[in-house]
Amino acid sequence: MVQVKITAIRKADYKDLQQLYENPIAHACSVREGQSWVSDGWNRPEGFCESAWENLMAYVRCLGTGGGDFFDGWMKNPKSAMISCNDGFRPVSFLLEAVE
């Protein structure tokens, strides 16, 4: 099993959409750009957002088992992927990288 580094590359914040559609919530996303975690290639890293994990999990597991080259050459590094969480109000783009 190969470890997979997960790095928050960019976080958007759509305040206009939040005002129009979101009910106020006590704890919004606390991920910061540049923050990183390491997965064992199969499991969600401790402290990593459960909702974001649902979007990243299949890619992390593929990289963790030696796979890659998603969508036939999509990434410059075939042992990586750029995947976003599904929060429509404050999405985060995560870079996933297999750590050999």
Coordinates of N, CA, C and O in Angstrom, one line a residue:
M1 N 0.8 -1.2 0.0 CA 0.0 0.0 0.0 C 0.9 1.2 0.0 O 1.9 1.3 0.7
V2 N 0.6 2.2 -0.8 CA 1.3 3.5 -1.0 C 0.6 4.5 -0.2 O -0.7 4.6 -0.3
Q3 N 1.3 5.4 0.6 CA 0.7 6.5 1.2 C 0.3 7.6 0.2 O 0.9 7.7 -0.9
V4 N -0.8 8.3 0.5 CA -1.2 9.4 -0.3 C -1.3 10.7 0.4 O -1.9 10.8 1.5
K5 N -0.6 11.7 0.0 CA -0.6 13.0 0.6 C -1.7 13.8 0.0 O -1.9 13.8 -1.2
I6 N -2.5 14.4 0.9 CA -3.7 15.3 0.5 C -3.4 16.7 0.9 O -3.2 17.0 2.1
T7 N -3.3 17.6 -0.1 CA -3.0 19.0 0.2 C -4.2 19.9 -0.3 O -4.6 19.8 -1.4
A8 N -4.6 20.8 0.6 CA -5.6 21.8 0.2 C -4.9 22.9 -0.6 O -4.1 23.6 -0.1
I9 N -5.3 22.9 -1.9 CA -4.6 23.9 -2.8 C -5.3 25.2 -2.8 O -4.8 26.3 -2.8
R10 N -6.7 25.1 -2.9 CA -7.5 26.4 -3.1 C -8.8 26.2 -2.4 O -9.4 25.1 -2.5
K11 N -9.3 27.2 -1.7 CA -10.6 27.2 -1.1 C -11.4 28.5 -1.6 O -10.9 29.6 -1.4
A12 N -12.5 28.2 -2.2 CA -13.3 29.3 -2.6 C -14.3 29.6 -1.5 O -14.6 28.8 -0.6
D13 N -14.9 30.8 -1.6 CA -15.9 31.2 -0.6 C -16.9 32.1 -1.3 O -16.7 33.3 -1.6
Y14 N -18.1 31.5 -1.6 CA -19.1 32.1 -2.4 C -20.1 32.8 -1.4 O -21.2 32.2 -1.2
K15 N -19.8 34.0 -0.9 CA -20.7 34.6 0.0 C -22.0 35.0 -0.5 O -23.0 34.9 0.2
D16 N -22.1 35.3 -1.8 CA -23.4 35.6 -2.4 C -24.3 34.4 -2.4 O -25.5 34.6 -2.1
L17 N -23.8 33.3 -2.7 CA -24.6 32.1 -2.7 C -25.0 31.7 -1.2 O -26.1 31.2 -1.0
Q18 N -24.1 31.9 -0.3 CA -24.4 31.7 1.1 C -25.5 32.5 1.6 O -26.4 32.0 2.3
Q19 N -25.5 33.8 1.2 CA -26.6 34.7 1.6 C -27.9 34.3 1.0 O -29.0 34.4 1.7
L20 N -27.9 33.9 -0.2 CA -29.1 33.5 -0.9 C -29.7 32.2 -0.5 O -30.9 32.1 -0.4
Y21 N -28.9 31.2 -0.2 CA -29.4 29.9 -0.1 C -29.0 29.1 1.2 O -29.7 28.1 1.5
E22 N -28.0 29.5 1.9 CA -27.5 28.7 3.0 C -28.1 29.2 4.4 O -28.2 30.4 4.6
N23 N -28.6 28.3 5.1 CA -29.0 28.6 6.5 C -27.7 28.8 7.3 O -26.8 28.0 7.1
P24 N -27.7 29.7 8.3 CA -26.5 29.9 9.1 C -26.1 28.6 9.8 O -27.0 27.9 10.3
I25 N -24.8 28.3 9.8 CA -24.4 27.1 10.4 C -23.3 27.4 11.4 O -22.6 28.4 11.3
A26 N -23.2 26.7 12.5 CA -22.3 27.0 13.6 C -20.8 26.7 13.2 O -20.0 27.4 13.6
H27 N -20.6 25.7 12.4 CA -19.2 25.3 12.1 C -19.1 25.1 10.6 O -19.5 24.0 10.1
A28 N -18.6 26.1 9.9 CA -18.4 26.0 8.5 C -17.0 25.3 8.3 O -16.3 25.0 9.2
C29 N -16.6 25.1 7.1 CA -15.4 24.4 6.7 C -14.2 25.1 7.4 O -14.0 26.3 7.2
S30 N -13.3 24.4 8.0 CA -12.2 25.0 8.7 C -10.9 24.6 8.0 O -9.8 25.0 8.5
V31 N -11.0 24.0 6.8 CA -9.8 23.7 6.0 C -9.1 25.0 5.6 O -9.7 26.0 5.1
R32 N -7.7 25.0 5.6 CA -7.0 26.2 5.2 C -6.1 25.8 4.0 O -5.6 24.7 3.9
E33 N -5.9 26.7 3.1 CA -5.1 26.5 1.9 C -3.7 26.1 2.4 O -3.2 26.8 3.4
G34 N -3.1 25.1 1.9 CA -1.7 24.7 2.3 C -1.7 23.6 3.3 O -0.7 22.9 3.5
Q35 N -2.9 23.4 4.0 CA -3.0 22.3 5.0 C -2.9 21.0 4.3 O -3.3 20.8 3.2
S36 N -2.2 20.0 5.0 CA -2.1 18.7 4.3 C -2.2 17.6 5.4 O -2.1 17.8 6.6
W37 N -2.6 16.4 4.8 CA -2.8 15.2 5.6 C -2.1 14.1 4.8 O -1.9 14.2 3.6
V38 N -1.9 12.9 5.5 CA -1.4 11.8 4.8 C -2.3 10.6 5.1 O -2.6 10.3 6.3
S39 N -2.8 9.9 4.0 CA -3.6 8.7 4.2 C -2.7 7.5 4.0 O -1.7 7.6 3.3
D40 N -3.1 6.4 4.6 CA -2.3 5.2 4.4 C -2.6 4.6 3.1 O -2.2 3.5 2.8
G41 N -3.4 5.3 2.3 CA -3.8 4.8 1.0 C -5.1 4.1 0.9 O -5.6 3.7 -0.1
W42 N -5.8 4.0 2.1 CA -7.1 3.4 2.2 C -8.0 4.1 3.1 O -9.2 4.3 2.8
N43 N -7.5 4.6 4.2 CA -8.4 5.2 5.3 C -8.3 6.7 5.3 O -7.3 7.3 4.9
R44 N -9.4 7.3 5.8 CA -9.5 8.7 5.9 C -8.5 9.1 7.0 O -8.5 8.6 8.1
P45 N -7.6 10.1 6.8 CA -6.7 10.6 7.8 C -7.5 11.2 9.0 O -8.5 11.8 8.8
E46 N -6.9 11.0 10.1 CA -7.6 11.6 11.3 C -7.7 13.1 11.2 O -6.7 13.8 10.7
G47 N -8.9 13.6 11.5 CA -9.1 15.1 11.4 C -9.5 15.6 10.0 O -9.8 16.8 9.9
F48 N -9.5 14.7 9.0 CA -9.9 15.1 7.7 C -11.4 15.1 7.6 O -12.1 14.3 8.1
C49 N -11.9 16.1 6.9 CA -13.4 16.3 6.7 C -14.0 15.0 6.1 O -13.6 14.6 5.1
E50 N -15.1 14.5 6.8 CA -15.7 13.3 6.4 C -16.4 13.5 5.0 O -16.4 12.7 4.2
S51 N -17.1 14.7 4.9 CA -17.8 15.0 3.6 C -16.8 15.1 2.4 O -17.0 14.5 1.4
A52 N -15.7 15.7 2.6 CA -14.7 15.8 1.5 C -14.1 14.4 1.2 O -13.9 14.1 0.1
W53 N -13.9 13.6 2.3 CA -13.4 12.3 2.1 C -14.2 11.5 1.1 O -13.7 10.7 0.3
E54 N -15.6 11.6 1.2 CA -16.5 10.9 0.3 C -16.1 11.2 -1.2 O -16.3 10.3 -2.0
N55 N -15.7 12.4 -1.5 CA -15.4 12.8 -2.8 C -14.0 12.3 -3.3 O -13.7 12.0 -4.4
L56 N -13.1 12.2 -2.3 CA -11.7 11.9 -2.6 C -11.4 10.4 -2.5 O -10.4 9.9 -3.1
M57 N -12.2 9.7 -1.7 CA -11.9 8.3 -1.3 C -11.5 7.4 -2.5 O -10.5 6.7 -2.4
A58 N -12.2 7.4 -3.5 CA -12.0 6.5 -4.6 C -10.6 6.8 -5.3 O -9.9 5.8 -5.6
Y59 N -10.3 8.0 -5.4 CA -9.0 8.4 -6.0 C -7.8 8.1 -5.0 O -6.8 7.6 -5.5
V60 N -8.0 8.3 -3.7 CA -7.0 8.0 -2.8 C -6.7 6.5 -2.8 O -5.6 6.0 -2.8
R61 N -7.8 5.7 -2.8 CA -7.6 4.3 -2.8 C -7.0 3.7 -4.0 O -6.2 2.8 -4.0
C62 N -7.3 4.3 -5.2 CA -6.7 3.9 -6.4 C -5.2 4.2 -6.4 O -4.3 3.4 -6.7
L63 N -4.8 5.4 -6.0 CA -3.4 5.8 -5.9 C -2.7 4.9 -4.8 O -1.6 4.5 -5.0
G64 N -3.4 4.6 -3.7 CA -2.8 3.9 -2.6 C -2.5 2.4 -3.0 O -1.7 1.8 -2.4
T65 N -3.2 1.9 -4.0 CA -3.0 0.6 -4.5 C -2.1 0.5 -5.8 O -2.1 -0.5 -6.5
G66 N -1.5 1.7 -6.1 CA -0.6 1.7 -7.2 C -1.2 2.2 -8.5 O -0.5 2.2 -9.5
G67 N -2.4 2.5 -8.5 CA -3.1 3.0 -9.7 C -2.8 4.5 -10.0 O -2.0 5.1 -9.3
G68 N -3.4 5.0 -11.0 CA -3.2 6.4 -11.4 C -3.6 6.6 -12.8 O -4.4 5.9 -13.4
D69 N -3.0 7.6 -13.4 CA -3.2 8.0 -14.8 C -4.7 8.1 -15.1 O -5.3 7.6 -16.0
F70 N -5.4 8.9 -14.2 CA -6.8 9.1 -14.3 C -7.2 9.8 -15.6 O -6.5 10.7 -16.0
F71 N -8.3 9.4 -16.2 CA -8.8 10.0 -17.4 C -7.8 10.1 -18.5 O -7.7 11.2 -19.2
D72 N -7.0 9.1 -18.7 CA -6.0 9.0 -19.8 C -5.1 10.2 -20.0 O -5.2 10.8 -21.0
G73 N -4.4 10.5 -19.0 CA -3.4 11.6 -19.1 C -3.8 12.9 -18.6 O -3.2 14.0 -19.0
W74 N -4.8 13.0 -17.8 CA -5.4 14.3 -17.3 C -4.4 15.1 -16.5 O -4.3 16.3 -16.7
M75 N -3.6 14.4 -15.6 CA -2.7 15.1 -14.8 C -1.2 15.0 -15.4 O -0.9 14.0 -15.9
K76 N -0.4 16.0 -15.2 CA 1.0 16.0 -15.6 C 1.7 14.9 -14.9 O 2.5 14.2 -15.5
N77 N 1.4 14.7 -13.6 CA 2.0 13.6 -12.8 C 0.9 12.5 -12.8 O -0.2 12.7 -12.1
P78 N 1.1 11.4 -13.4 CA 0.1 10.3 -13.4 C -0.2 9.7 -12.1 O -1.3 9.1 -11.9
K79 N 0.6 10.0 -11.1 CA 0.4 9.4 -9.7 C -0.2 10.5 -8.8 O 0.1 10.7 -7.7
S80 N -1.1 11.4 -9.4 CA -1.7 12.4 -8.7 C -3.1 12.7 -9.3 O -3.5 12.2 -10.3
A81 N -3.9 13.5 -8.5 CA -5.2 13.9 -9.0 C -5.6 15.2 -8.3 O -5.2 15.5 -7.1
M82 N -6.4 16.1 -8.9 CA -6.9 17.3 -8.3 C -8.4 17.1 -8.2 O -9.1 17.1 -9.2
I83 N -8.9 17.0 -7.0 CA -10.3 16.7 -6.7 C -10.8 17.7 -5.7 O -10.2 18.1 -4.8
S84 N -12.1 18.1 -6.0 CA -12.7 19.1 -5.1 C -13.8 18.5 -4.2 O -14.4 17.5 -4.7
C85 N -14.0 19.0 -3.1 CA -15.1 18.6 -2.2 C -16.4 19.1 -2.8 O -16.4 19.9 -3.7
N86 N -17.5 18.6 -2.3 CA -18.8 19.0 -2.9 C -19.5 20.1 -2.3 O -20.7 20.3 -2.5
D87 N -18.9 20.9 -1.4 CA -19.5 22.0 -0.8 C -19.7 23.1 -1.8 O -18.7 23.8 -2.3
G88 N -20.9 23.4 -2.2 CA -21.2 24.4 -3.2 C -21.0 25.8 -2.7 O -21.0 26.8 -3.6
F89 N -20.9 26.1 -1.5 CA -20.7 27.4 -0.9 C -19.2 27.7 -0.6 O -18.8 28.9 -0.7
R90 N -18.4 26.7 -0.3 CA -17.0 27.0 0.0 C -16.2 25.7 -0.4 O -15.6 25.1 0.4
P91 N -16.2 25.4 -1.7 CA -15.4 24.2 -2.2 C -13.9 24.4 -2.0 O -13.4 25.4 -2.1
V92 N -13.3 23.2 -1.7 CA -11.9 23.1 -1.6 C -11.3 22.2 -2.6 O -11.9 21.1 -2.8
S93 N -10.3 22.6 -3.3 CA -9.6 21.8 -4.3 C -8.4 21.1 -3.6 O -7.5 21.8 -3.0
F94 N -8.3 19.8 -3.7 CA -7.3 19.0 -3.0 C -6.4 18.4 -4.1 O -6.9 17.8 -5.0
L95 N -5.1 18.5 -3.9 CA -4.1 17.8 -4.7 C -3.8 16.5 -4.0 O -3.4 16.5 -2.8
L96 N -4.0 15.3 -4.6 CA -3.7 14.0 -4.1 C -2.4 13.5 -4.8 O -2.3 13.6 -6.0
E97 N -1.4 13.1 -4.0 CA -0.2 12.6 -4.6 C 0.3 11.3 -3.9 O 0.3 11.2 -2.7
A98 N 0.6 10.3 -4.7 CA 1.1 9.1 -4.2 C 2.5 9.3 -3.7 O 3.3 10.0 -4.3
V99 N 2.8 8.8 -2.5 CA 4.1 9.0 -1.9 C 4.8 7.7 -1.9 O 4.5 6.8 -1.2
E100 N 5.8 7.6 -2.8 CA 6.5 6.3 -3.0 C 7.6 6.1 -1.9 O 8.1 7.0 -1.3

